[in-house]
mmCIF file of C-alpha atoms in Angstrom:
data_model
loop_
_atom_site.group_PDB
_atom_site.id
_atom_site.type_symbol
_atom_site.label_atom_id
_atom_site.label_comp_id
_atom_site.label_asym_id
_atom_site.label_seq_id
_atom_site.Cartn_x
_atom_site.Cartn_y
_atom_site.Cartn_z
ATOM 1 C CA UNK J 1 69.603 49.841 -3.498
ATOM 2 C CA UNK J 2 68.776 51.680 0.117
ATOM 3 C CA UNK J 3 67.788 48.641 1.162
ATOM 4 C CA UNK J 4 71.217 46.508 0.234
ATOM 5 C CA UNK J 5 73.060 49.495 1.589
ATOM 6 C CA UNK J 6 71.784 49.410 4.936
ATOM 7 C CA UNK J 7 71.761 45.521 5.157
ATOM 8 C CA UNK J 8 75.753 45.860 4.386
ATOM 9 C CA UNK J 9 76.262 48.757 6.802
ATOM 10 C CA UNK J 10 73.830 46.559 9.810
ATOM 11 C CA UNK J 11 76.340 43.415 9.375
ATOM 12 C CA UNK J 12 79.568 45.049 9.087
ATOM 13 C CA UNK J 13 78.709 47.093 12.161
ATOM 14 C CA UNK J 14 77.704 44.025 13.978
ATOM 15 C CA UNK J 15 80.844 41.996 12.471
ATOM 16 C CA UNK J 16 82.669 45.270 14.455
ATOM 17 C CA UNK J 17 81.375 44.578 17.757
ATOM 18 C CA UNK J 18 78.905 47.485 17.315
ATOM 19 C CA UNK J 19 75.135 46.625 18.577
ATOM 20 C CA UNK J 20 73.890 46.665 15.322
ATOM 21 C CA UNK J 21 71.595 43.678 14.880
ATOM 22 C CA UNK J 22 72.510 41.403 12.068
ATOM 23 C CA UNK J 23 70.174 41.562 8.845
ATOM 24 C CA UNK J 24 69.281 37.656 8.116
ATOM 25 C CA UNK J 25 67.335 38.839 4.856
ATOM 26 C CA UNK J 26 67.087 41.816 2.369
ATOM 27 C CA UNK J 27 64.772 41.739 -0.451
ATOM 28 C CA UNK J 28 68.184 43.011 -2.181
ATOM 29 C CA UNK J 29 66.672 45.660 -3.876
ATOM 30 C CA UNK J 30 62.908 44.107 -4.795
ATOM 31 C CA UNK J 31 59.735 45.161 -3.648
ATOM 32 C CA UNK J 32 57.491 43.198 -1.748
ATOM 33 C CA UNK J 33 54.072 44.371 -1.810
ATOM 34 C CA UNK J 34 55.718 47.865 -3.293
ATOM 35 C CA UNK J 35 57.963 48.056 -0.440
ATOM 36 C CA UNK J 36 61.604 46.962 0.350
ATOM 37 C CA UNK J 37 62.090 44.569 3.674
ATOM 38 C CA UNK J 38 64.946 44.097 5.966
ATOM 39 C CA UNK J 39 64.695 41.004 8.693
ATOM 40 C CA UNK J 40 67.111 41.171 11.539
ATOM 41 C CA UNK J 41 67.650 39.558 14.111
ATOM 42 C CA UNK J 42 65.666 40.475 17.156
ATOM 43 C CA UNK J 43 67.715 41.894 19.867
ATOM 44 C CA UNK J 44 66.726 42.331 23.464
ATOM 45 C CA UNK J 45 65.533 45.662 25.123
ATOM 46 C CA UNK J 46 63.061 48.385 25.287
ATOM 47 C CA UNK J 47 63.214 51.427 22.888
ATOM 48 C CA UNK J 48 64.756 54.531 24.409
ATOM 49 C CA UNK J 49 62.293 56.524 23.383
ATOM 50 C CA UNK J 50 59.585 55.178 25.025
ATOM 51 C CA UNK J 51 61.482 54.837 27.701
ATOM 52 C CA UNK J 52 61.784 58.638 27.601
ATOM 53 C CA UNK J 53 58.322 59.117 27.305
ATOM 54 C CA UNK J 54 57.241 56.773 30.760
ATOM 55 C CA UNK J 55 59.988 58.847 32.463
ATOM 56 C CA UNK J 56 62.517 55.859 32.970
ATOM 57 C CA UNK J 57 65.538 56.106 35.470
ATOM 58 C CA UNK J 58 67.759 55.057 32.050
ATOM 59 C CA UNK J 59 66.265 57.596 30.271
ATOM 60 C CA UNK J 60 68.298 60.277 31.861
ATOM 61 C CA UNK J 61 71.450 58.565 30.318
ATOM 62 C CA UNK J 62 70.520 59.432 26.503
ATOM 63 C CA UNK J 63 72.908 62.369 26.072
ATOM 64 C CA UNK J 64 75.734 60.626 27.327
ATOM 65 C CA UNK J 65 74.763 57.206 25.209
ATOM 66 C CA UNK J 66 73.951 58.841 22.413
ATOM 67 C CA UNK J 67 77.812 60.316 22.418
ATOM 68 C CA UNK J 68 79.155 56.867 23.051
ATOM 69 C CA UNK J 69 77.461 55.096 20.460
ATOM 70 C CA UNK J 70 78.951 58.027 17.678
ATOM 71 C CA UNK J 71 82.167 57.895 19.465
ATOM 72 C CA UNK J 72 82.178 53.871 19.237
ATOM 73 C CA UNK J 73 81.269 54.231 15.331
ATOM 74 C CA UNK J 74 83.906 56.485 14.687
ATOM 75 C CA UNK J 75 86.180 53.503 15.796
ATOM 76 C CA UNK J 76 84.789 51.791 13.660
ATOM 77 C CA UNK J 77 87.680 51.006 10.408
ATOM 78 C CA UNK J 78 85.263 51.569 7.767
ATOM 79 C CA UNK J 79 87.541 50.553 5.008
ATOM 80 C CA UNK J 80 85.717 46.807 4.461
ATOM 81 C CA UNK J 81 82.384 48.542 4.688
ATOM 82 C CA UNK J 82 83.424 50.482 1.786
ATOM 83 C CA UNK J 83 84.874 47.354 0.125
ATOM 84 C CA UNK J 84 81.295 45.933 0.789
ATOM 85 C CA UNK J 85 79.705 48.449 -0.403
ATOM 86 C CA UNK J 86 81.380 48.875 -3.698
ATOM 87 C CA UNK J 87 81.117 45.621 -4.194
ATOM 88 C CA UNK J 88 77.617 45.507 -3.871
ATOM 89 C CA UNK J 89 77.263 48.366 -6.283
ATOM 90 C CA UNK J 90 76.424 51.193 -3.916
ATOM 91 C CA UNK J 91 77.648 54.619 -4.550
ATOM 92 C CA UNK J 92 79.771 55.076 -1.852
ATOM 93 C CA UNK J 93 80.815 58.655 -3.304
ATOM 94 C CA UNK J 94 76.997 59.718 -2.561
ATOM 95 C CA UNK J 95 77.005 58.898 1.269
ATOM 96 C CA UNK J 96 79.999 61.792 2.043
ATOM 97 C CA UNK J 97 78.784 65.148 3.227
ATOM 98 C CA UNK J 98 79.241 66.788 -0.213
ATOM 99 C CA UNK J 99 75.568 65.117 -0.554
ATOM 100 C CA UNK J 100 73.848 66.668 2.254
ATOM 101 C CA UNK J 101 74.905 70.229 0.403
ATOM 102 C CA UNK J 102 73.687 68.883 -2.811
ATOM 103 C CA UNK J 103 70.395 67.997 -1.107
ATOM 104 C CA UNK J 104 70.568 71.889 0.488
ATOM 105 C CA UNK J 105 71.245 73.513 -2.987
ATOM 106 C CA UNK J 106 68.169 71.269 -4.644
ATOM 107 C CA UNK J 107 66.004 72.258 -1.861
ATOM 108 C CA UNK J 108 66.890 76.308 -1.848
ATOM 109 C CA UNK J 109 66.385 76.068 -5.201
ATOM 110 C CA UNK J 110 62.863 74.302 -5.234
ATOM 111 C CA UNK J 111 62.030 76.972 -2.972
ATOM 112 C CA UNK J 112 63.451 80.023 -4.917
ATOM 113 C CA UNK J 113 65.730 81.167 -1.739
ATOM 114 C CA UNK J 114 67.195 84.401 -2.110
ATOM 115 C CA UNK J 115 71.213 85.099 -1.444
ATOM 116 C CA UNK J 116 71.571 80.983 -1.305
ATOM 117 C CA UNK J 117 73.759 81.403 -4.182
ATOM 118 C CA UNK J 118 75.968 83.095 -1.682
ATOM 119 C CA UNK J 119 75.553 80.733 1.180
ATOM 120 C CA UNK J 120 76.465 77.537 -0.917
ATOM 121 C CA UNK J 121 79.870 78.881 -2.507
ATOM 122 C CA UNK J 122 80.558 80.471 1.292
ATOM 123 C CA UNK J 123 79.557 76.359 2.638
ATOM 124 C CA UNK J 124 81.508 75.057 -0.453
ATOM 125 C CA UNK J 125 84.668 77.516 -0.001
ATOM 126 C CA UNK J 126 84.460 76.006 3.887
ATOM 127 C CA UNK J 127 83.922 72.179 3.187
ATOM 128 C CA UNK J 128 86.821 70.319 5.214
ATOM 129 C CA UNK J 129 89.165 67.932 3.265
ATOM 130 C CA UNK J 130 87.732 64.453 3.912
ATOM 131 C CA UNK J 131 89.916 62.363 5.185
ATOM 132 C CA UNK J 132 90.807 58.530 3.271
ATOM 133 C CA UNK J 133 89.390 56.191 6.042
ATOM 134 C CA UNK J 134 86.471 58.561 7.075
ATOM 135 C CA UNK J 135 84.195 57.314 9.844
ATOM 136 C CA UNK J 136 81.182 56.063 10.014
ATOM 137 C CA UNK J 137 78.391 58.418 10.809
ATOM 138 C CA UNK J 138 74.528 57.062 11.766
ATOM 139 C CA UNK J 139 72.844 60.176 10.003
ATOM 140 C CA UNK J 140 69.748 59.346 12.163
ATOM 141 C CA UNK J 141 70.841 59.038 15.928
ATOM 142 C CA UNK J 142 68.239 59.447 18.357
ATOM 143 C CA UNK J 143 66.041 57.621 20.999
ATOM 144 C CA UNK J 144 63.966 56.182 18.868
ATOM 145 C CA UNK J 145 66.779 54.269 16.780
ATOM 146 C CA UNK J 146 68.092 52.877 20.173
ATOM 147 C CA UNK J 147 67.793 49.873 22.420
ATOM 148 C CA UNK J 148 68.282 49.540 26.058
ATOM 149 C CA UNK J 149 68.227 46.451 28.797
ATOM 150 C CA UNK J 150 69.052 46.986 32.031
ATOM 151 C CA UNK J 151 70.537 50.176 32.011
ATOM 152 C CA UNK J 152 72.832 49.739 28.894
ATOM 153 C CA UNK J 153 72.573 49.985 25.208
ATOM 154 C CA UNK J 154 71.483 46.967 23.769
ATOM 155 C CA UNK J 155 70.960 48.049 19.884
ATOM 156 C CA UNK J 156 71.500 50.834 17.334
ATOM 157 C CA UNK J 157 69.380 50.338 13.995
ATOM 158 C CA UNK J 158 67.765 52.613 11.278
ATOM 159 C CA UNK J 159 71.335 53.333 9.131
ATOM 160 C CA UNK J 160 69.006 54.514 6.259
ATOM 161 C CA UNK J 161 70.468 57.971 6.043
ATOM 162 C CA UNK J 162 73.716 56.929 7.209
ATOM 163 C CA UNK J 163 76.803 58.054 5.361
ATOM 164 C CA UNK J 164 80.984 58.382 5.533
ATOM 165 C CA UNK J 165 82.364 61.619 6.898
ATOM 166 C CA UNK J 166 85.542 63.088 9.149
ATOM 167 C CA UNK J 167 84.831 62.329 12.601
#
């Protein structure tokens, strides 16, 4: 289902004016050769990252692109994404926060952490109230996930871990 999920969040960004390329096929939810495919369309530009690495003039520009491109996705009206979503079956309940301290308590516990009884209930008792259009949140925002050309950002991809939260 990952792989549906991020096809539907790729196109509805893109259908938003967000530089998300389009995903032209999923394997909706198969396996090829054991592993699930996404094929978008190829958009123009050099990876950030690298660009980091060979010490690029652009380069210098990833803090403030980085906070345009969340700023722009918080713009984003993410009530048809949701639609989508649902309607595709995806548990749009598990991509709010709430998940990330599920994942927290599974982990503490794996590891036998001491006091993280305390430290959940204390994150718990603190949680903000979600709002009902929450944005749209990357989950995975760095170089690496981001295209430039020419000085600007040309793409935004890898929404695997993305998920809906107060902006």
């Amino acid at each position: 289902m990952r792989v549906i999920r991020e096809s539907t969040i790729h196109n509805v960004a893109a259908k938003s004016g967000h530089l998300a390329p389009r995903v032209l096929i999923d394997s909706e939810g198969k396996l090829l050769d054991g592993r699930p495919i996404l094929l978008m369309e190829r958009l123009p530009g050099k990876n950030l990252g690298q660009l980091v690495m060979e010490d690029d003039p652009d380069a210098q520009k990833f803090p403030e692109l980085m906070a345009i491109l969340q700023y722009r996705l918080h713009k984003i009206d993410t009530s048809e994404l949701r639609r989508r979503l649902a309607q595709a079956r995806i548990d749009v309940e598990h991509m709010k926060p709430s998940r990330l301290l599920e994942d927290i308590t599974a982990i503490a516990r794996a590891i036998n952490f001491p006091y993280f009884d305390e430290l959940s209930g204390w994150l718990a008792d603190g949680f903000p109230q979600q709002h009902e259009n929450p944005s749209l949140v990357h989950g995975d925002l760095h170089p690496d996930n981001i295209l430039m050309q020419q000085g600007k950002v040309s793409g935004l991809f890898d929404w695997a871990k993305s998920l809906f939260a107060h902006p």
